[in-house]
Amino acid sequence: MSKEEKHPNVPTPHITAKYGDFAKTVLMPGDPLRAKFIAENFLENPVLVNNVRGVNGYTGTYKGKRVSVMASGMGQPSIGIYSYELYNFYGVENIIRIGSCGSFDKDLHVRDIIIAMGACTNGNYAMQYNLPGTFCPIADFSLVRRAAELCEQAGVKYKVGNIFSSDMFYDDMNSGMQWAKMGVLGVEMESAALYCNAARAGKKALCICTVSDSFIYPEENTTAEERQNSFTNMMKIALELA
């Protein structure tokens, strides 16, 4: 049986890579240019394996270990598509989201790190599973524990806890701080869908986010270029995880 016959869903409408082009672990920033930056600055012999819709995906090696990096785009529907296809069609076992987030926590400042143990959401991604209750999307504990250890070793300031995956960037209710009173550390837009897909596929996922702006300290913020190129602590921790 040919490889094409064994994997009839590959390529997909969103990924043109062949089966085997992706490593077992994929780092997944939201920004395609951040994926390009990681590939060009951290991977040895990176090869472009996907560029549909400008969503760059690369595979190379890091310290002798085969690793891939591909962008997810913005929002739960986007990461939902890419992570589903990687888990279910390309044989990927681990996806580590490396993104940016806004912080609700007084102890976290710009460039500190949130390790998302769980992901609250105002989205309805989990409704597709027809569960008789509310599903709580969580990360793989072994990845959470190792990420925390790596932050400790690197002297990087971090917190482990819940993150809020919002379906809205421009929230008319300005509801972010309502989540803060429940101890949620920050807000982004992707992790809940990633964690749902990992759970359903029996695979592993983790979200590591660098704080790019703060609801507590509004004077702290980063530019698009800084988010693309300067969140290197998070990138290195994710690569060591891989």
PDB file of C-alpha atoms in Angstrom:
ATOM      1  CA  MET A   1       0.000   0.000   0.000  1.00  0.00           C
ATOM      2  CA  SER A   2       1.388   3.407  -0.961  1.00  0.00           C
ATOM      3  CA  LYS A   3       1.808   6.236   1.521  1.00  0.00           C
ATOM      4  CA  GLU A   4      -0.984   8.108  -0.279  1.00  0.00           C
ATOM      5  CA  GLU A   5      -3.327   5.147   0.177  1.00  0.00           C
ATOM      6  CA  LYS A   6      -2.435   4.820   3.874  1.00  0.00           C
ATOM      7  CA  HIS A   7      -3.054   8.529   4.506  1.00  0.00           C
ATOM      8  CA  PRO A   8      -5.893   9.547   2.180  1.00  0.00           C
ATOM      9  CA  ASN A   9      -6.615  12.802   4.098  1.00  0.00           C
ATOM     10  CA  VAL A  10      -3.131  14.170   3.338  1.00  0.00           C
ATOM     11  CA  PRO A  11      -2.636  16.780   2.005  1.00  0.00           C
ATOM     12  CA  THR A  12      -5.568  18.718   3.429  1.00  0.00           C
ATOM     13  CA  PRO A  13      -7.260  21.877   2.134  1.00  0.00           C
ATOM     14  CA  HIS A  14      -5.127  23.858   4.614  1.00  0.00           C
ATOM     15  CA  ILE A  15      -1.795  21.992   4.706  1.00  0.00           C
ATOM     16  CA  THR A  16       0.076  20.851   1.592  1.00  0.00           C
ATOM     17  CA  ALA A  17       2.777  18.905   3.444  1.00  0.00           C
ATOM     18  CA  LYS A  18       3.212  15.189   2.839  1.00  0.00           C
ATOM     19  CA  TYR A  19       2.758  12.657   5.624  1.00  0.00           C
ATOM     20  CA  GLY A  20       6.011  12.535   7.575  1.00  0.00           C
ATOM     21  CA  ASP A  21       6.958  16.134   6.817  1.00  0.00           C
ATOM     22  CA  PHE A  22       6.034  17.180  10.366  1.00  0.00           C
ATOM     23  CA  ALA A  23       7.918  16.090  13.472  1.00  0.00           C
ATOM     24  CA  LYS A  24       6.062  14.492  16.372  1.00  0.00           C
ATOM     25  CA  THR A  25       6.228  17.830  18.219  1.00  0.00           C
ATOM     26  CA  VAL A  26       5.022  21.075  16.631  1.00  0.00           C
ATOM     27  CA  LEU A  27       5.526  24.522  18.124  1.00  0.00           C
ATOM     28  CA  MET A  28       2.596  26.715  17.186  1.00  0.00           C
ATOM     29  CA  PRO A  29       2.784  30.511  17.388  1.00  0.00           C
ATOM     30  CA  GLY A  30      -0.151  32.492  16.091  1.00  0.00           C
ATOM     31  CA  ASP A  31       1.926  34.707  13.814  1.00  0.00           C
ATOM     32  CA  PRO A  32       3.392  33.178  10.606  1.00  0.00           C
ATOM     33  CA  LEU A  33       6.320  35.593  10.862  1.00  0.00           C
ATOM     34  CA  ARG A  34       7.097  34.315  14.373  1.00  0.00           C
ATOM     35  CA  ALA A  35       7.172  30.786  12.948  1.00  0.00           C
ATOM     36  CA  LYS A  36       9.619  32.005  10.295  1.00  0.00           C
ATOM     37  CA  PHE A  37      11.746  33.756  12.936  1.00  0.00           C
ATOM     38  CA  ILE A  38      11.970  30.596  15.062  1.00  0.00           C
ATOM     39  CA  ALA A  39      12.849  28.416  12.076  1.00  0.00           C
ATOM     40  CA  GLU A  40      15.556  30.767  10.830  1.00  0.00           C
ATOM     41  CA  ASN A  41      17.108  31.554  14.222  1.00  0.00           C
ATOM     42  CA  PHE A  42      16.798  28.341  16.234  1.00  0.00           C
ATOM     43  CA  LEU A  43      16.377  25.345  13.918  1.00  0.00           C
ATOM     44  CA  GLU A  44      19.152  23.665  11.990  1.00  0.00           C
ATOM     45  CA  ASN A  45      18.447  23.023   8.300  1.00  0.00           C
ATOM     46  CA  PRO A  46      14.807  24.190   8.416  1.00  0.00           C
ATOM     47  CA  VAL A  47      12.655  23.148   5.469  1.00  0.00           C
ATOM     48  CA  LEU A  48       9.429  24.934   4.514  1.00  0.00           C
ATOM     49  CA  VAL A  49       6.758  22.201   4.454  1.00  0.00           C
ATOM     50  CA  ASN A  50       3.625  24.349   4.277  1.00  0.00           C
ATOM     51  CA  ASN A  51       2.735  27.830   3.073  1.00  0.00           C
ATOM     52  CA  VAL A  52      -0.973  27.631   2.251  1.00  0.00           C
ATOM     53  CA  ARG A  53      -2.560  31.060   2.904  1.00  0.00           C
ATOM     54  CA  GLY A  54       0.860  32.266   4.052  1.00  0.00           C
ATOM     55  CA  VAL A  55       0.732  30.037   7.146  1.00  0.00           C
ATOM     56  CA  ASN A  56       4.383  29.080   7.323  1.00  0.00           C
ATOM     57  CA  GLY A  57       5.280  25.600   8.547  1.00  0.00           C
ATOM     58  CA  TYR A  58       8.885  24.396   8.902  1.00  0.00           C
ATOM     59  CA  THR A  59      10.662  21.251  10.046  1.00  0.00           C
ATOM     60  CA  GLY A  60      14.270  21.157  11.180  1.00  0.00           C
ATOM     61  CA  THR A  61      16.314  20.007  14.147  1.00  0.00           C
ATOM     62  CA  TYR A  62      17.084  21.538  17.532  1.00  0.00           C
ATOM     63  CA  LYS A  63      20.003  20.010  19.463  1.00  0.00           C
ATOM     64  CA  GLY A  64      19.694  16.960  17.234  1.00  0.00           C
ATOM     65  CA  LYS A  65      15.949  16.537  17.817  1.00  0.00           C
ATOM     66  CA  ARG A  66      13.517  16.837  14.912  1.00  0.00           C
ATOM     67  CA  VAL A  67      11.056  19.695  15.581  1.00  0.00           C
ATOM     68  CA  SER A  68       8.421  21.505  13.531  1.00  0.00           C
ATOM     69  CA  VAL A  69       6.996  24.981  13.871  1.00  0.00           C
ATOM     70  CA  MET A  70       3.850  26.232  12.168  1.00  0.00           C
ATOM     71  CA  ALA A  71       1.568  29.189  12.697  1.00  0.00           C
ATOM     72  CA  SER A  72      -2.009  28.772  13.900  1.00  0.00           C
ATOM     73  CA  GLY A  73      -3.501  32.100  12.856  1.00  0.00           C
ATOM     74  CA  MET A  74      -5.819  33.957  15.216  1.00  0.00           C
ATOM     75  CA  GLY A  75      -8.737  32.526  17.159  1.00  0.00           C
ATOM     76  CA  GLN A  76     -10.166  29.166  18.122  1.00  0.00           C
ATOM     77  CA  PRO A  77     -11.594  28.275  14.690  1.00  0.00           C
ATOM     78  CA  SER A  78      -8.178  28.760  13.086  1.00  0.00           C
ATOM     79  CA  ILE A  79      -6.087  26.809  15.597  1.00  0.00           C
ATOM     80  CA  GLY A  80      -8.923  24.302  15.736  1.00  0.00           C
ATOM     81  CA  ILE A  81      -8.445  23.474  12.046  1.00  0.00           C
ATOM     82  CA  TYR A  82      -4.641  23.298  12.054  1.00  0.00           C
ATOM     83  CA  SER A  83      -4.255  21.356  15.293  1.00  0.00           C
ATOM     84  CA  TYR A  84      -7.008  18.903  14.317  1.00  0.00           C
ATOM     85  CA  GLU A  85      -5.298  18.123  11.023  1.00  0.00           C
ATOM     86  CA  LEU A  86      -1.863  17.809  12.606  1.00  0.00           C
ATOM     87  CA  TYR A  87      -3.104  15.452  15.337  1.00  0.00           C
ATOM     88  CA  ASN A  88      -5.463  13.351  13.256  1.00  0.00           C
ATOM     89  CA  PHE A  89      -3.949  13.322   9.758  1.00  0.00           C
ATOM     90  CA  TYR A  90      -0.205  13.997  10.178  1.00  0.00           C
ATOM     91  CA  GLY A  91       0.606  11.849  13.205  1.00  0.00           C
ATOM     92  CA  VAL A  92       1.689  14.756  15.415  1.00  0.00           C
ATOM     93  CA  GLU A  93       1.743  13.825  19.117  1.00  0.00           C
ATOM     94  CA  ASN A  94       2.489  17.133  20.870  1.00  0.00           C
ATOM     95  CA  ILE A  95       1.524  20.716  20.049  1.00  0.00           C
ATOM     96  CA  ILE A  96       2.981  23.546  22.115  1.00  0.00           C
ATOM     97  CA  ARG A  97       1.303  26.870  21.526  1.00  0.00           C
ATOM     98  CA  ILE A  98       3.721  29.778  21.991  1.00  0.00           C
ATOM     99  CA  GLY A  99       1.649  32.927  21.921  1.00  0.00           C
ATOM    100  CA  SER A 100       1.124  36.351  23.401  1.00  0.00           C
ATOM    101  CA  CYS A 101      -1.508  37.312  25.945  1.00  0.00           C
ATOM    102  CA  GLY A 102      -2.874  40.143  28.026  1.00  0.00           C
ATOM    103  CA  SER A 103      -2.356  39.833  31.767  1.00  0.00           C
ATOM    104  CA  PHE A 104      -4.999  40.261  34.501  1.00  0.00           C
ATOM    105  CA  ASP A 105      -2.526  39.530  37.292  1.00  0.00           C
ATOM    106  CA  LYS A 106      -0.816  42.195  39.394  1.00  0.00           C
ATOM    107  CA  ASP A 107       2.323  40.081  39.725  1.00  0.00           C
ATOM    108  CA  LEU A 108       2.810  39.656  35.974  1.00  0.00           C
ATOM    109  CA  HIS A 109       4.415  42.237  33.732  1.00  0.00           C
ATOM    110  CA  VAL A 110       5.282  42.481  30.043  1.00  0.00           C
ATOM    111  CA  ARG A 111       7.570  39.596  28.959  1.00  0.00           C
ATOM    112  CA  ASP A 112       6.679  37.421  31.962  1.00  0.00           C
ATOM    113  CA  ILE A 113       5.279  33.992  31.074  1.00  0.00           C
ATOM    114  CA  ILE A 114       1.971  32.257  31.710  1.00  0.00           C
ATOM    115  CA  ILE A 115       1.881  28.463  31.550  1.00  0.00           C
ATOM    116  CA  ALA A 116      -1.769  27.672  30.891  1.00  0.00           C
ATOM    117  CA  MET A 117      -2.762  24.691  33.004  1.00  0.00           C
ATOM    118  CA  GLY A 118      -6.390  25.191  31.994  1.00  0.00           C
ATOM    119  CA  ALA A 119      -8.308  27.305  29.500  1.00  0.00           C
ATOM    120  CA  CYS A 120     -11.593  29.020  30.315  1.00  0.00           C
ATOM    121  CA  THR A 121     -13.551  30.275  27.322  1.00  0.00           C
ATOM    122  CA  ASN A 122     -16.611  32.172  26.181  1.00  0.00           C
ATOM    123  CA  GLY A 123     -16.611  30.098  22.987  1.00  0.00           C
ATOM    124  CA  ASN A 124     -18.662  27.018  22.181  1.00  0.00           C
ATOM    125  CA  TYR A 125     -15.985  24.844  20.577  1.00  0.00           C
ATOM    126  CA  ALA A 126     -16.676  21.946  22.961  1.00  0.00           C
ATOM    127  CA  MET A 127     -20.382  21.833  22.095  1.00  0.00           C
ATOM    128  CA  GLN A 128     -19.538  19.584  19.129  1.00  0.00           C
ATOM    129  CA  TYR A 129     -18.819  16.708  21.537  1.00  0.00           C
ATOM    130  CA  ASN A 130     -22.413  16.672  22.808  1.00  0.00           C
ATOM    131  CA  LEU A 131     -21.332  16.183  26.417  1.00  0.00           C
ATOM    132  CA  PRO A 132     -23.920  16.208  29.233  1.00  0.00           C
ATOM    133  CA  GLY A 133     -22.168  19.051  31.042  1.00  0.00           C
ATOM    134  CA  THR A 134     -19.264  21.503  30.805  1.00  0.00           C
ATOM    135  CA  PHE A 135     -15.905  20.247  29.574  1.00  0.00           C
ATOM    136  CA  CYS A 136     -12.805  21.792  31.190  1.00  0.00           C
ATOM    137  CA  PRO A 137      -9.971  22.013  28.613  1.00  0.00           C
ATOM    138  CA  ILE A 138      -6.620  21.367  30.297  1.00  0.00           C
ATOM    139  CA  ALA A 139      -2.977  20.969  29.293  1.00  0.00           C
ATOM    140  CA  ASP A 140      -0.914  17.813  29.559  1.00  0.00           C
ATOM    141  CA  PHE A 141       0.549  17.758  33.068  1.00  0.00           C
ATOM    142  CA  SER A 142       3.934  16.355  32.057  1.00  0.00           C
ATOM    143  CA  LEU A 143       4.401  19.305  29.684  1.00  0.00           C
ATOM    144  CA  VAL A 144       3.199  21.795  32.326  1.00  0.00           C
ATOM    145  CA  ARG A 145       5.618  20.402  34.917  1.00  0.00           C
ATOM    146  CA  ARG A 146       8.581  20.379  32.532  1.00  0.00           C
ATOM    147  CA  ALA A 147       7.824  23.918  31.295  1.00  0.00           C
ATOM    148  CA  ALA A 148       7.790  25.175  34.894  1.00  0.00           C
ATOM    149  CA  GLU A 149      11.102  23.434  35.581  1.00  0.00           C
ATOM    150  CA  LEU A 150      12.669  25.039  32.506  1.00  0.00           C
ATOM    151  CA  CYS A 151      11.436  28.487  33.553  1.00  0.00           C
ATOM    152  CA  GLU A 152      12.995  27.947  36.991  1.00  0.00           C
ATOM    153  CA  GLN A 153      16.303  26.859  35.481  1.00  0.00           C
ATOM    154  CA  ALA A 154      16.364  29.848  33.118  1.00  0.00           C
ATOM    155  CA  GLY A 155      15.411  32.334  35.826  1.00  0.00           C
ATOM    156  CA  VAL A 156      12.332  33.396  33.879  1.00  0.00           C
ATOM    157  CA  LYS A 157       9.411  34.845  35.822  1.00  0.00           C
ATOM    158  CA  TYR A 158       6.266  32.792  35.264  1.00  0.00           C
ATOM    159  CA  LYS A 159       2.959  31.669  36.721  1.00  0.00           C
ATOM    160  CA  VAL A 160       0.971  28.492  36.185  1.00  0.00           C
ATOM    161  CA  GLY A 161      -2.827  28.698  36.132  1.00  0.00           C
ATOM    162  CA  ASN A 162      -5.953  29.321  34.121  1.00  0.00           C
ATOM    163  CA  ILE A 163      -6.013  31.418  30.982  1.00  0.00           C
ATOM    164  CA  PHE A 164      -9.080  32.830  29.230  1.00  0.00           C
ATOM    165  CA  SER A 165      -9.542  31.946  25.555  1.00  0.00           C
ATOM    166  CA  SER A 166     -11.834  34.646  24.215  1.00  0.00           C
ATOM    167  CA  ASP A 167     -13.674  34.569  20.909  1.00  0.00           C
ATOM    168  CA  MET A 168     -13.613  38.382  20.898  1.00  0.00           C
ATOM    169  CA  PHE A 169     -10.670  40.734  20.749  1.00  0.00           C
ATOM    170  CA  TYR A 170     -12.927  43.813  20.795  1.00  0.00           C
ATOM    171  CA  ASP A 171     -15.266  42.875  23.652  1.00  0.00           C
ATOM    172  CA  ASP A 172     -18.222  45.245  23.905  1.00  0.00           C
ATOM    173  CA  MET A 173     -18.860  44.111  27.493  1.00  0.00           C
ATOM    174  CA  ASN A 174     -15.190  44.554  28.460  1.00  0.00           C
ATOM    175  CA  SER A 175     -15.560  41.347  30.466  1.00  0.00           C
ATOM    176  CA  GLY A 176     -11.903  40.480  30.964  1.00  0.00           C
ATOM    177  CA  MET A 177     -11.612  41.563  34.569  1.00  0.00           C
ATOM    178  CA  GLN A 178     -14.671  39.470  35.454  1.00  0.00           C
ATOM    179  CA  TRP A 179     -12.443  36.462  34.789  1.00  0.00           C
ATOM    180  CA  ALA A 180      -9.656  37.952  36.859  1.00  0.00           C
ATOM    181  CA  LYS A 181     -11.762  37.751  40.015  1.00  0.00           C
ATOM    182  CA  MET A 182     -11.761  33.960  39.571  1.00  0.00           C
ATOM    183  CA  GLY A 183      -7.972  33.885  39.503  1.00  0.00           C
ATOM    184  CA  VAL A 184      -7.616  33.666  35.725  1.00  0.00           C
ATOM    185  CA  LEU A 185      -4.161  34.987  34.842  1.00  0.00           C
ATOM    186  CA  GLY A 186      -4.644  36.429  31.367  1.00  0.00           C
ATOM    187  CA  VAL A 187      -6.454  36.387  28.053  1.00  0.00           C
ATOM    188  CA  GLU A 188      -5.637  35.034  24.594  1.00  0.00           C
ATOM    189  CA  MET A 189      -7.752  33.484  21.840  1.00  0.00           C
ATOM    190  CA  GLU A 190      -6.651  29.917  21.043  1.00  0.00           C
ATOM    191  CA  SER A 191      -5.815  27.556  23.901  1.00  0.00           C
ATOM    192  CA  ALA A 192      -9.247  26.129  24.697  1.00  0.00           C
ATOM    193  CA  ALA A 193      -9.740  24.764  21.174  1.00  0.00           C
ATOM    194  CA  LEU A 194      -6.220  23.318  21.130  1.00  0.00           C
ATOM    195  CA  TYR A 195      -6.798  21.555  24.457  1.00  0.00           C
ATOM    196  CA  CYS A 196     -10.147  20.200  23.247  1.00  0.00           C
ATOM    197  CA  ASN A 197      -8.588  18.772  20.092  1.00  0.00           C
ATOM    198  CA  ALA A 198      -5.750  17.189  22.059  1.00  0.00           C
ATOM    199  CA  ALA A 199      -8.179  15.553  24.484  1.00  0.00           C
ATOM    200  CA  ARG A 200     -10.378  14.202  21.698  1.00  0.00           C
ATOM    201  CA  ALA A 201      -7.393  12.830  19.758  1.00  0.00           C
ATOM    202  CA  GLY A 202      -5.668  11.377  22.823  1.00  0.00           C
ATOM    203  CA  LYS A 203      -2.635  13.611  22.223  1.00  0.00           C
ATOM    204  CA  LYS A 204      -0.712  16.217  24.272  1.00  0.00           C
ATOM    205  CA  ALA A 205      -0.918  20.017  24.253  1.00  0.00           C
ATOM    206  CA  LEU A 206       0.410  22.981  26.176  1.00  0.00           C
ATOM    207  CA  CYS A 207       0.044  26.740  25.858  1.00  0.00           C
ATOM    208  CA  ILE A 208       2.914  28.987  26.934  1.00  0.00           C
ATOM    209  CA  CYS A 209       2.170  32.688  26.556  1.00  0.00           C
ATOM    210  CA  THR A 210       4.375  35.723  26.951  1.00  0.00           C
ATOM    211  CA  VAL A 211       2.621  38.750  28.412  1.00  0.00           C
ATOM    212  CA  SER A 212       2.496  41.378  25.676  1.00  0.00           C
ATOM    213  CA  ASP A 213       0.294  43.876  27.530  1.00  0.00           C
ATOM    214  CA  SER A 214      -1.349  44.279  30.917  1.00  0.00           C
ATOM    215  CA  PHE A 215      -4.828  45.219  32.085  1.00  0.00           C
ATOM    216  CA  ILE A 216      -3.284  46.188  35.437  1.00  0.00           C
ATOM    217  CA  TYR A 217      -0.426  48.247  34.017  1.00  0.00           C
ATOM    218  CA  PRO A 218      -1.805  49.761  30.776  1.00  0.00           C
ATOM    219  CA  GLU A 219       1.389  51.715  30.196  1.00  0.00           C
ATOM    220  CA  GLU A 220       3.155  48.400  29.531  1.00  0.00           C
ATOM    221  CA  ASN A 221       2.793  47.096  25.990  1.00  0.00           C
ATOM    222  CA  THR A 222       4.772  45.701  23.059  1.00  0.00           C
ATOM    223  CA  THR A 223       4.773  46.397  19.342  1.00  0.00           C
ATOM    224  CA  ALA A 224       3.891  43.848  16.663  1.00  0.00           C
ATOM    225  CA  GLU A 225       7.581  43.595  15.733  1.00  0.00           C
ATOM    226  CA  GLU A 226       8.570  42.970  19.365  1.00  0.00           C
ATOM    227  CA  ARG A 227       5.929  40.245  19.672  1.00  0.00           C
ATOM    228  CA  GLN A 228       7.267  38.670  16.485  1.00  0.00           C
ATOM    229  CA  ASN A 229      10.981  38.761  17.307  1.00  0.00           C
ATOM    230  CA  SER A 230      11.729  39.363  20.974  1.00  0.00           C
ATOM    231  CA  PHE A 231       9.804  36.726  22.944  1.00  0.00           C
ATOM    232  CA  THR A 232      12.855  34.479  22.861  1.00  0.00           C
ATOM    233  CA  ASN A 233      12.607  33.136  26.437  1.00  0.00           C
ATOM    234  CA  MET A 234       9.287  31.501  25.589  1.00  0.00           C
ATOM    235  CA  MET A 235      10.671  30.171  22.302  1.00  0.00           C
ATOM    236  CA  LYS A 236      13.724  28.612  23.978  1.00  0.00           C
ATOM    237  CA  ILE A 237      11.618  26.990  26.708  1.00  0.00           C
ATOM    238  CA  ALA A 238       9.290  25.479  24.102  1.00  0.00           C
ATOM    239  CA  LEU A 239      12.227  24.190  22.074  1.00  0.00           C
ATOM    240  CA  GLU A 240      13.750  22.580  25.161  1.00  0.00           C
ATOM    241  CA  LEU A 241      10.355  20.964  25.844  1.00  0.00           C
ATOM    242  CA  ALA A 242      10.389  19.543  22.323  1.00  0.00           C
TER     243      ALA A 242
END
